XYZ file of C-alpha atoms in Angstrom:
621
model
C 1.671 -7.795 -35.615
C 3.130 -5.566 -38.174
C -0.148 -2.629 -39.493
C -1.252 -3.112 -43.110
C -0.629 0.859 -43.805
C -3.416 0.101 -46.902
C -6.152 -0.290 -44.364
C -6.317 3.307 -42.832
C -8.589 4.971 -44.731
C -8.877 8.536 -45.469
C -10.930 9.746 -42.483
C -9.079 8.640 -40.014
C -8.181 11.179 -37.523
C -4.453 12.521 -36.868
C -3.723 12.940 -33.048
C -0.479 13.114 -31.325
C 0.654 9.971 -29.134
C 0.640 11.307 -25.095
C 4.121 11.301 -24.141
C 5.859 10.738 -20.962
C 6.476 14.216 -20.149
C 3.313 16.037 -21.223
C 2.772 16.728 -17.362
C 5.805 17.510 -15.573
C 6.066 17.672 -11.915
C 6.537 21.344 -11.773
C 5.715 23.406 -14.561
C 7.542 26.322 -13.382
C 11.078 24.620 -13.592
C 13.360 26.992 -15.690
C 16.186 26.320 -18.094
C 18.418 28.195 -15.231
C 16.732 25.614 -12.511
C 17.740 22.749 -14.913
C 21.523 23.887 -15.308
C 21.846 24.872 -11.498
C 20.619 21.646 -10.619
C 23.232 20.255 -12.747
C 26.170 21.953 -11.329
C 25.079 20.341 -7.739
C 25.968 16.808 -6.042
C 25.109 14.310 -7.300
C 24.271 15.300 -10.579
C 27.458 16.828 -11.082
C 29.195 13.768 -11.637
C 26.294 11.353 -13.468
C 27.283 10.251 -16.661
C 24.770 12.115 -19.296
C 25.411 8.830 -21.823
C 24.255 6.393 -19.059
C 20.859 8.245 -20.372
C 18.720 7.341 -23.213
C 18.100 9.962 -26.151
C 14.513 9.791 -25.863
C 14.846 10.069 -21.770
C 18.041 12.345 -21.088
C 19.480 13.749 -17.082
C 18.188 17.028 -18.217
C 14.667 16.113 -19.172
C 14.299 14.092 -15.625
C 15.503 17.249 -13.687
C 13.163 19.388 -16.049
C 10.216 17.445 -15.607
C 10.190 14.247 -12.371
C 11.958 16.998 -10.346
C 10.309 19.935 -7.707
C 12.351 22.384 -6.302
C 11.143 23.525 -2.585
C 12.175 26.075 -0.478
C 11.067 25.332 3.268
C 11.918 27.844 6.214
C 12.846 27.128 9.953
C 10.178 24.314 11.528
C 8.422 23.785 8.410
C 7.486 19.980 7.733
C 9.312 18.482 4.665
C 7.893 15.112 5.076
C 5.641 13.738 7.789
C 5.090 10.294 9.124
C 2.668 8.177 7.592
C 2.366 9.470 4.804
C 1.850 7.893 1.535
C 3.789 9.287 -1.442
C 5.516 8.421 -4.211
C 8.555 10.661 -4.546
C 11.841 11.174 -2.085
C 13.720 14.421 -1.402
C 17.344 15.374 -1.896
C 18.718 18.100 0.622
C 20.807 20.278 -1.480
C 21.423 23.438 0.801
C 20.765 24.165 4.933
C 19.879 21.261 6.884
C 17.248 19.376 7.982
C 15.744 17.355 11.308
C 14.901 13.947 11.136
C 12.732 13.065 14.110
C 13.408 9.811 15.988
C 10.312 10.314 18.046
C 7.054 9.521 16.849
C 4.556 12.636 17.072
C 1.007 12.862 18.612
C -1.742 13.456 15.512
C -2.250 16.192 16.480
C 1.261 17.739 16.121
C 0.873 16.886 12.444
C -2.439 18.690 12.029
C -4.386 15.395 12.385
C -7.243 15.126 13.925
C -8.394 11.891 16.271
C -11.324 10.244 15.895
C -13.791 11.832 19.172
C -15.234 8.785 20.287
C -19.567 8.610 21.003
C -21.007 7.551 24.524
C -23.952 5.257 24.191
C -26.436 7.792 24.957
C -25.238 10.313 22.528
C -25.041 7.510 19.752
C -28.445 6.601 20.670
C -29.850 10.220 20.477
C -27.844 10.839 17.466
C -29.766 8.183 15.974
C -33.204 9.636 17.471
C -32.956 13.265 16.856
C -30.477 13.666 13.887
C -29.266 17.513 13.331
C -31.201 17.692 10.053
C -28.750 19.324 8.426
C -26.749 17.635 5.706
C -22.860 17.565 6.299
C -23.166 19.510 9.327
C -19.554 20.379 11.034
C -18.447 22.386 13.901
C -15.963 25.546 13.317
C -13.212 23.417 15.158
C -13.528 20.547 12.327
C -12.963 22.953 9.497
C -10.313 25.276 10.678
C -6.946 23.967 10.673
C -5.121 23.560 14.563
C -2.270 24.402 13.247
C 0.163 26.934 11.444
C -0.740 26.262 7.536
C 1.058 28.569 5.138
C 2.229 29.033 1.421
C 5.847 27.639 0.924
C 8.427 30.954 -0.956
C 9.027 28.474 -4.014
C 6.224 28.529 -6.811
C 3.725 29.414 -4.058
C 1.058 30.225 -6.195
C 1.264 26.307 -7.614
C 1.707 25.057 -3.667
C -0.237 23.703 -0.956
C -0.241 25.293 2.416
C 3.108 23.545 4.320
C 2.930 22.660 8.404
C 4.796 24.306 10.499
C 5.913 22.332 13.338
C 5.508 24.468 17.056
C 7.338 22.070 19.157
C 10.386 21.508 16.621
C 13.062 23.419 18.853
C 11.791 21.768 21.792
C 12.751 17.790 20.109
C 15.903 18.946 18.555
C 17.163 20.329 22.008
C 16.013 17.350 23.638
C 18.068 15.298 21.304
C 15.331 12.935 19.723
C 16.054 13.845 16.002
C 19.351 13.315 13.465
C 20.864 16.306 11.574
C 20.604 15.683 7.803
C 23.080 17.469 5.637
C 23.806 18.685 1.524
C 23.314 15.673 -0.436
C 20.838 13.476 2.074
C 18.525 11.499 -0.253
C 15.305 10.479 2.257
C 12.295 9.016 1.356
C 13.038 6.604 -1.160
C 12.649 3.855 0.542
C 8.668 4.903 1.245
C 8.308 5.860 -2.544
C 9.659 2.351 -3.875
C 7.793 0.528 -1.917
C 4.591 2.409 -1.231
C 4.948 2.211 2.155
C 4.178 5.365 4.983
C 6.614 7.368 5.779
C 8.793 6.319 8.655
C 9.768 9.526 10.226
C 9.158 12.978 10.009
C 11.459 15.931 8.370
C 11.526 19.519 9.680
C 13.775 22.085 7.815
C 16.579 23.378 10.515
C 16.929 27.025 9.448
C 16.456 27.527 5.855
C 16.791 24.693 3.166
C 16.729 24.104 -0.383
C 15.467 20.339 -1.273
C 14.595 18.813 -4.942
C 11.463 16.657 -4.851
C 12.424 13.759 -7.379
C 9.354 11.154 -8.202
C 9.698 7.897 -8.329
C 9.852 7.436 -12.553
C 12.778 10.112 -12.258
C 14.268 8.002 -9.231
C 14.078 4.940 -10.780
C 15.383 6.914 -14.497
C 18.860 8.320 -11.934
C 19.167 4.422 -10.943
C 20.255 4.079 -14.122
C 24.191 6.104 -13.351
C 26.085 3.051 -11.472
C 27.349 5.534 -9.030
C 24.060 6.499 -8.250
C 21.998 3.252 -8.669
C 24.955 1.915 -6.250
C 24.637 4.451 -3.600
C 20.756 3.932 -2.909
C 21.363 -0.084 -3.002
C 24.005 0.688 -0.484
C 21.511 2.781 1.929
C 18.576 0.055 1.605
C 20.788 -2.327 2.023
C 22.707 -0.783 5.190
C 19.529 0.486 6.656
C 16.059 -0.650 5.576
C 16.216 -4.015 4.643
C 17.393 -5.730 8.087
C 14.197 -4.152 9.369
C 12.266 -5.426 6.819
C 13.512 -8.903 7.168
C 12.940 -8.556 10.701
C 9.531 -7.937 10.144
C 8.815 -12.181 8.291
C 7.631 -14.568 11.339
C 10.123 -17.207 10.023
C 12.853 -14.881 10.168
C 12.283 -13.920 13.615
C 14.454 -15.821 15.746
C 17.951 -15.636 13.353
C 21.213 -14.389 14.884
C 22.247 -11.072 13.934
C 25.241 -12.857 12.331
C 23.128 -14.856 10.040
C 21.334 -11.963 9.598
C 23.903 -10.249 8.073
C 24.453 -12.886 5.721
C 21.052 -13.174 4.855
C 21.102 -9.507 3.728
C 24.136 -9.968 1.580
C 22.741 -12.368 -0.096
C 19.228 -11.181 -1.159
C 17.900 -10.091 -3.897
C 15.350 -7.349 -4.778
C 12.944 -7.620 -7.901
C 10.068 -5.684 -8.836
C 7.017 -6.830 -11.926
C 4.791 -4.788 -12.952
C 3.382 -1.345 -13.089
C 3.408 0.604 -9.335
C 0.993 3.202 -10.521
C -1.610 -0.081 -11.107
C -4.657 2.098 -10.351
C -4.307 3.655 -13.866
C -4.488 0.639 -15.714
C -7.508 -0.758 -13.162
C -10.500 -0.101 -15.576
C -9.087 -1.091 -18.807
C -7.975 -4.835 -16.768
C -11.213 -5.362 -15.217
C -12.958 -6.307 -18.359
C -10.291 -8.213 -19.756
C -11.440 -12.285 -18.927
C -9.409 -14.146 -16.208
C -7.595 -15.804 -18.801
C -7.032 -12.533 -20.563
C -5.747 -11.000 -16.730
C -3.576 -14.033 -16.221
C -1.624 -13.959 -19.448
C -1.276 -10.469 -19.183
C 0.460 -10.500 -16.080
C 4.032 -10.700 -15.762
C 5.884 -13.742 -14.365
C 7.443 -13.884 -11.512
C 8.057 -18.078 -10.608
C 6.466 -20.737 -13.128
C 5.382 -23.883 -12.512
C 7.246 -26.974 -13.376
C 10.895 -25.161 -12.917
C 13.253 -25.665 -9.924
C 12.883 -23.476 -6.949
C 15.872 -21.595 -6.613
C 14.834 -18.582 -4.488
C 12.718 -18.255 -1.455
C 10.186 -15.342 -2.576
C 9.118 -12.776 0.091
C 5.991 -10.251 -1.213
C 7.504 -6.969 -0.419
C 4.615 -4.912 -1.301
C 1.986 -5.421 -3.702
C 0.048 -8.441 -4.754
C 0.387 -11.605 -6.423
C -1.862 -14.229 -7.961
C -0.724 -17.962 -7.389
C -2.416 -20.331 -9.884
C -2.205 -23.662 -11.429
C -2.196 -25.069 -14.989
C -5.429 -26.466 -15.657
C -5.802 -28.222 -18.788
C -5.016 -25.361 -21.569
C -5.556 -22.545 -19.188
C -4.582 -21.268 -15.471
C -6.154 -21.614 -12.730
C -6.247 -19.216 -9.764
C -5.635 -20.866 -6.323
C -4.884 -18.105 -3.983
C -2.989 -14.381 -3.849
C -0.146 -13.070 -1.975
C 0.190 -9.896 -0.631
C 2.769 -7.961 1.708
C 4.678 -10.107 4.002
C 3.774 -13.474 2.412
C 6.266 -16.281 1.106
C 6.648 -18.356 -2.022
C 7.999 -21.487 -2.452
C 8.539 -22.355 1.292
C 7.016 -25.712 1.095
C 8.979 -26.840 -1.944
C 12.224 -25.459 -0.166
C 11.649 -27.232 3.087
C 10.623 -30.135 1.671
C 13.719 -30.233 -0.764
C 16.799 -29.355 2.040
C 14.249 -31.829 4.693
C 14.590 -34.941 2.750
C 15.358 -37.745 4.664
C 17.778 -39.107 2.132
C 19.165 -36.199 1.696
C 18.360 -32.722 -0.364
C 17.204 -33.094 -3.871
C 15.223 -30.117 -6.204
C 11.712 -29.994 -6.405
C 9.915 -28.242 -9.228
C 7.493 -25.462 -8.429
C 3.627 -26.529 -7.659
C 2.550 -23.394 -8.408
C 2.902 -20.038 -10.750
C 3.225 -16.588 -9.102
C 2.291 -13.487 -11.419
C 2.387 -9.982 -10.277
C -1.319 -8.289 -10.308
C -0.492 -4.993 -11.198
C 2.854 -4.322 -8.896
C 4.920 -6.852 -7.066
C 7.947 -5.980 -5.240
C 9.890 -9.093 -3.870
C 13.095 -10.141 -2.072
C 14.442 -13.449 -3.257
C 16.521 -15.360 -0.724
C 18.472 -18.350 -2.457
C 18.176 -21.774 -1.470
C 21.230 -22.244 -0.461
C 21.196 -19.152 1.771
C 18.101 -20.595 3.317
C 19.190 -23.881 4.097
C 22.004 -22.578 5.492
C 21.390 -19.607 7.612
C 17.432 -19.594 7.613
C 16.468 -23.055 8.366
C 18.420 -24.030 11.778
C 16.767 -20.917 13.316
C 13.413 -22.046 12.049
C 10.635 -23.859 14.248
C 9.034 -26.791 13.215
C 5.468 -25.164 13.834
C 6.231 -22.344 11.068
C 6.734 -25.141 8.290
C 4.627 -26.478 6.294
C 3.062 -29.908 7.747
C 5.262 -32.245 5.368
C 8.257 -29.958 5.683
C 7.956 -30.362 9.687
C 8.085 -34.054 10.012
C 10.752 -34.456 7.870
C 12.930 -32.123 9.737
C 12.831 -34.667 12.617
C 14.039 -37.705 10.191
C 17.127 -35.203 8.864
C 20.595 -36.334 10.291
C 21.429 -33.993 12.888
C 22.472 -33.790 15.688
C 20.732 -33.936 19.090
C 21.568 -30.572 20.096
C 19.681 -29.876 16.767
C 16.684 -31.522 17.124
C 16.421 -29.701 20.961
C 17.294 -26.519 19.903
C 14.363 -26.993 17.018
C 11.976 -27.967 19.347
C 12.459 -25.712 22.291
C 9.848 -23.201 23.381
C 11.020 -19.491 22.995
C 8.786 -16.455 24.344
C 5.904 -15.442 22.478
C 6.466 -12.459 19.841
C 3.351 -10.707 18.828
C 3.828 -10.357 15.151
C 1.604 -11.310 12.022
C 1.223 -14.324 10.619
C 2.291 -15.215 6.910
C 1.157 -17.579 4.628
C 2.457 -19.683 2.177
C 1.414 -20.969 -0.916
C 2.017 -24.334 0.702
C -1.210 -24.103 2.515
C -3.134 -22.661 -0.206
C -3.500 -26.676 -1.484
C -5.646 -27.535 1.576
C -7.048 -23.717 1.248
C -8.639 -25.071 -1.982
C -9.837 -28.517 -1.123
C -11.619 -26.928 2.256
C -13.321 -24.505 -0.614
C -14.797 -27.278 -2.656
C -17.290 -27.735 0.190
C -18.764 -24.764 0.548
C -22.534 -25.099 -0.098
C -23.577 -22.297 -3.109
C -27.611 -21.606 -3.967
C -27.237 -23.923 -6.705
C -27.092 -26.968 -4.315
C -23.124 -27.552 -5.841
C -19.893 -26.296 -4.499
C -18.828 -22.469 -4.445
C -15.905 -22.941 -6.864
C -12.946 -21.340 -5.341
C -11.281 -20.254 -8.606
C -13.734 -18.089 -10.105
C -14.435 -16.085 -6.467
C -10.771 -15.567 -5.969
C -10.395 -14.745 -9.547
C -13.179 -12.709 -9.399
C -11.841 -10.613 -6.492
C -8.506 -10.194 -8.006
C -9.770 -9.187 -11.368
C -11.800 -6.421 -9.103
C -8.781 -5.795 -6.829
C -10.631 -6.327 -4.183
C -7.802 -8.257 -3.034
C -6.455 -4.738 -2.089
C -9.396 -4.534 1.168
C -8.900 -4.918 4.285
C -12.767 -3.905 5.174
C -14.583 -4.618 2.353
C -18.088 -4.502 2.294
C -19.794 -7.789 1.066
C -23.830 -8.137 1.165
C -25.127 -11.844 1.146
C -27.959 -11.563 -1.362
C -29.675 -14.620 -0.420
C -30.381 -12.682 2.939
C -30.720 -9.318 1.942
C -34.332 -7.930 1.339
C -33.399 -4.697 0.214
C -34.878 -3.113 3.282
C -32.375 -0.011 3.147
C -31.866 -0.094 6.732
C -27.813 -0.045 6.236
C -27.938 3.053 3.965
C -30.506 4.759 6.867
C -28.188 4.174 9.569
C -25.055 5.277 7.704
C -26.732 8.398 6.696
C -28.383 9.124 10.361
C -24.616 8.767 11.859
C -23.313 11.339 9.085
C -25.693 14.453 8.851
C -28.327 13.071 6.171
C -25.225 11.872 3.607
C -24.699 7.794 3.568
C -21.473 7.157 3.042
C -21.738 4.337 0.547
C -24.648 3.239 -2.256
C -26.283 -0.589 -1.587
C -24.480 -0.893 -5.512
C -21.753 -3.012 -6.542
C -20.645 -5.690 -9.204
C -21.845 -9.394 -7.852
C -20.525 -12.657 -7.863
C -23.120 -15.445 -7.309
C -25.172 -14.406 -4.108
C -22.643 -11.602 -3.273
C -22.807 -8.219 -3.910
C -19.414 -6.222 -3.379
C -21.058 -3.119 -2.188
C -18.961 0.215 -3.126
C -17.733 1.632 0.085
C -14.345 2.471 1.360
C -12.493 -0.679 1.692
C -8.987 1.389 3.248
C -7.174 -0.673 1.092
C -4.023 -2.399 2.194
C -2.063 -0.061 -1.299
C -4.477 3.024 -0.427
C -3.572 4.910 -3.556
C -5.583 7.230 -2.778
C -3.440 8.834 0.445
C -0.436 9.408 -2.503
C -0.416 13.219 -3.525
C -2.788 14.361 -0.431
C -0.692 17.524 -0.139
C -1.414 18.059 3.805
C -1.642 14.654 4.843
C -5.345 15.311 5.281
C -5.677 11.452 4.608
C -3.867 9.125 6.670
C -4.399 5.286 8.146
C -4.773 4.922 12.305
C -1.675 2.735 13.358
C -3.927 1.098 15.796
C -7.273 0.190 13.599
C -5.381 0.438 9.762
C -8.498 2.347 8.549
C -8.004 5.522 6.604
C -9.382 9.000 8.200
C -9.960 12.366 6.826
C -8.575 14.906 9.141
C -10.957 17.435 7.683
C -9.701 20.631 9.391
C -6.705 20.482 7.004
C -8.029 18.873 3.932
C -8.432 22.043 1.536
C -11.135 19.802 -0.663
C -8.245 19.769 -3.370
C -9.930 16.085 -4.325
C -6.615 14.547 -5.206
C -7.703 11.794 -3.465
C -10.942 11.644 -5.057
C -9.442 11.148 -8.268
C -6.605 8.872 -7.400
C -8.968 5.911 -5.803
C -9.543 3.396 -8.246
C -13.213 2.536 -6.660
C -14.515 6.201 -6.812
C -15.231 5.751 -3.028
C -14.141 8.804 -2.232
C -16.262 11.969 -2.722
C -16.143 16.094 -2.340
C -19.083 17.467 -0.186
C -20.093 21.096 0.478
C -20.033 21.228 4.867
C -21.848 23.869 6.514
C -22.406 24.948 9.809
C -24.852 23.065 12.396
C -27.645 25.537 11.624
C -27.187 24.912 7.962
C -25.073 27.877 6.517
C -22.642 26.979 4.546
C -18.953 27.685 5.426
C -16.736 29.906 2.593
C -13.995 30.914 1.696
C -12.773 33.975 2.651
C -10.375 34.902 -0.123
C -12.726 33.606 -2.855
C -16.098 33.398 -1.231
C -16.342 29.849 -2.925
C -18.076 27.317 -0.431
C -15.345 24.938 1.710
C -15.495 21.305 0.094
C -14.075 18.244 2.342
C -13.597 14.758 1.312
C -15.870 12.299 2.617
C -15.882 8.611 2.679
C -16.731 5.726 4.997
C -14.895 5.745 8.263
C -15.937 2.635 9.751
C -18.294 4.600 12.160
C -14.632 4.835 14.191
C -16.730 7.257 16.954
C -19.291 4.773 17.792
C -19.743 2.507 20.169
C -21.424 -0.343 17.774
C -18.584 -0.070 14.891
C -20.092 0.172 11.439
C -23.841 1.235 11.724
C -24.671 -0.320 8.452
C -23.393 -4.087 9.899
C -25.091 -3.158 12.920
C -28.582 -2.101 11.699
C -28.862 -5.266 9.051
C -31.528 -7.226 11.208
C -30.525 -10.135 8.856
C -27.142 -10.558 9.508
C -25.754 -9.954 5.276
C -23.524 -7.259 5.491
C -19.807 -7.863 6.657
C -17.062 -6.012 6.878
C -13.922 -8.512 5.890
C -10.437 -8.359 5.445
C -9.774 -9.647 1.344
C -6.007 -9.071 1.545
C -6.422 -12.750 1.803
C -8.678 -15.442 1.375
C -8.724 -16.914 4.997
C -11.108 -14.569 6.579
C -13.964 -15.051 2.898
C -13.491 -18.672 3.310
C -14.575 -18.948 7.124
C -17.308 -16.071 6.346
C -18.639 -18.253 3.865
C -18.518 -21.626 6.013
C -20.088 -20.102 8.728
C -23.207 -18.930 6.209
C -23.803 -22.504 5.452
């Protein structure tokens, strides 16, 4: 809608617009950084005109770019961690490692796990002294020390003690000039795979992901990293979907040819999280972008890369959630199966559903054809949707078909995925549900509600049951007896109905909070998924403090166990850590606040989908 200039009045107040650059990535990179860079692979041959005016190479290597210098056994980039940026090796070499590292190689620090007795004592005879930690929890166990490059703007860097050891050994790969790693982690928000350690000394460029995705735009370039996800990422991920699981290598191959990879949406969602809460759900919806509508042919099988989607429905003049997607789930499976299953042969059925991205979506698109082709042979009838299935066994086939669909292979442990072919039945099983109003819990406005929230993003949310809750306390008690006087949540939160979503670290399945942690301080256990503060090398920076969405992440003064405070010794300033809810990981009872409720109304649930809410809720009733 075009601005009636007549209407601004004379007070109005003259500010400049915030532009994309008005915080570069390093603030120290020079005009003679900038034309170096320039002269080196691959910038050397990009095409300056493949650039915008307003977005130009030089002003991406000026301000999305970080030079580093690293020195013999220094980390570069460690496993697991979070980030959103990938590295380019422009002089020495580096190590990738091809063997996974103990914790505590990486400065991590495991969990020490409670006896019994000493929980119970804890509980009895607490220290009395408010964020009380041991000289062993706040001094780093390894070699932490200023990088040469702008060290005055950078965190201490790990230097690995054992790195000579593993390369002798023959458990890493050399990386060369002109090795681009770590894009595949920043595009997708994904850990880290592996860990880098600079052989000798090295030169890299740091390059975040709006530069990265601004470099896609040279052909060359944009060609290059297709070629290297393509070649060596996206088999694996593939690999990873249940229904994929049993596919020759051969059909594989053509699978991977064939697919397609789309992103919707903003990746840094957190930043737009406050302003999209308050918008209505019809408001949310509309706003989100599109990603499959309802009422068109399918023509892709969808695959949620990473991120989340909202599936809903038309209803009358509005939509309608019905269920969300997040990573690893498929859309349009049922449709598809159902389609190439006919018994009279394939035909096209329209889409039942809409898919929007909520926030960031990052997809694969397999095409129908492919599916039916090289996908659905390979498929067993027990991963299909119920319709799909017993149409498969009216298709003409052949015998040696039919047997190889129904034979019993060995057991692979790997997660399920849903489809939003089940999220039909998903929603008539809601309508059931008993609410304090004597009528139905209606599905839509809970799931709506918790995507509105992104509490979809959870995967141990803390939900209260008011209807049972008498505000006894007891929860906060015993979270603050277990942590030295400081509970590590507040009985607050925004409700819906009788629940309360209680603010407390939900280690989200997209914890934006682990990007920028600049020692890997904050990481998620492989084994549980929750995320940990390894406290003797967080250096209270509160990065991560600012970067969750929830604000359920705070910065607390420690001190000793007889209550002095610990300093620092350069600036005499006190030592800050970042504290948050760790799912009482040391004790023997899991979360003391679900343990001490003698009614039974706190849970700790997975929301990454609606499953696990829906039985919570049955069993209630």
């Amino acid at each position: 809608m075009a601005i009636d200039r007549n209407m601004i009045t004379d007070d109005a107040i003259s500010v400049r617009r915030p532009r994309r650059w008005d915080e570069p990535m390093d603030p120290l990179m020079s005009d003679a950084d900038v034309v170096w860079l320039r002269d080196q692979a691959p910038f050397a041959t990009l095409d300056p005109a493949a650039f915008p005016k307003s977005i130009p190479l030089d002003g991406i290597l000026r301000n999305d770019c970080r030079l580093h210098q690293f020195t013999h056994g220094e980390v570069i980039a460690r496993e697991g961690d979070y980030a959103n940026s990938a590295f380019l090796l422009l002089d020495g070499h580096a190590e990738l490692l091809t063997r996974e590292l103990p914790p505590e190689c990486l400065g991590r620090r495991e969990t020490e796990k409670v006896s019994w007795p000493r929980a119970i004592w804890k509980l009895l005879k607490p220290s009395g002294v408010r964020e009380a930690r041991r000289g062993d929890e706040v001094i780093p166990n390894v070699d932490l020390h200023e990088s040469s490059h702008h060290a005055d703007e950078r965190p201490p860097v790990l230097q690995l003690q054992d790195f000579d050891g593993l390369v002798q050994a023959g458990q890493s790969v050399r990386l060369g000039p002109g090795e681009l790693f770590g894009e595949v982690a920043a595009m997708y928000r994904a850990p880290r795979s592996a860990t880098v350690v600079s052989q000798g000394n090295s030169r890299l460029l740091e390059i975040r992901l709006q530069g990265l995705k601004m470099l896609r735009r040279d052909p060359a370039f944009s060609k290059r990293m297709d070629d290297h996800y393509r070649e060596n990422w996206l088999p694996l991920h593939l690999k990873e979907i249940p229904l994929l699981r049993f596919l020759p290598e051969q059909n594989l191959q053509r699978v991977v040819a064939a697919t397609i990879q789309r992103s919707f949406g903003r990746l840094e969602w957190n930043a737009d999280y406050k302003k999209t809460r308050t918008l209505s759900p019809a408001e949310q919806i509309a706003s989100e972008p599109v990603v499959a509508t309802e009422g068109h042919q399918v023509t892709d099988l969808i695959i949620v890369r990473s991120g989340f989607g909202r599936v809903c429905q038309i209803y009358g003049a509005a939509q309608r959630t019905t269920a969300y997607l997040g990573k690893g789930h498929l859309f349009g499976l049922e449709e598809i199966a159902l389609g190439v299953t006919n018994p009279d042969g394939p035909i096209n059925l329209p889409l039942q559903h809409s898919l929007r991205a909520v926030g960031f979506l990052d997809t694969l698109h397999i095409p129908v054809e492919c599916f039916a082709t090289e996908i659905l042979p390979h498929v067993r009838r027990s991963e299909l949707p119920r319709a799909a299935a017993q149409a498969i066994l009216q298709t003409k086939g052949t015998a040696e078909a039919r047997e190889r669909r129904s034979e019993k292979r060995p057991k692979v442990d790997l997660p399920i995925v849903c489809d939003t072919g089940r999220s039909q039945s998903n929603e008539e099983t809601w309508q059931d549900l008993p609410s304090p109003t004597g009528t139905s819990f209606e599905p839509t406005g809970l799931l709506e509600f918790i995507v509105q929230n992104r509490f979809n993003n959870g995967r141990e949310a803390m939900i209260i049951d008011l209807h049972r809750c008498t505000r006894c306390d007891d929860c906060v008690k015993a979270c603050a007896s277990v942590h030295d006087g400081n509970p590590r949540f507040a009985r607050v939160g925004v409700n819906h109905d009788r629940l309360q979503f209680v603010q407390a670290c939900m280690h989200c399945t997209d914890p934006v909070c682990m990007i920028g942690c600049p020692t890997g301080a904050l990481h998620r256990d492989e084994a549980t998924g929750h995320v940990h503060v390894s406290e003797n090398i967080c250096i209270g920076c509160g990065t991560c403090a600012k970067g969750c969405p929830y604000g359920n992440i705070e910065m607390a003064s420690v001190n000793d166990p007889k209550g002095r405070p610990y300093t620092d010794e350069a600036s005499n300033r006190p030592i800050t850590k970042a504290t948050k809810c760790d799912m009482c990981s040391g004790l023997p009872s899991g979360p003391a606040c679900a343990a001490a409720c003698p009614h039974d109304a706190i849970v700790r649930i997975d929301l990454s989908e609606s499953p696990p809410l829906e039985h919570w809720l049955r069993r209630r009733t």
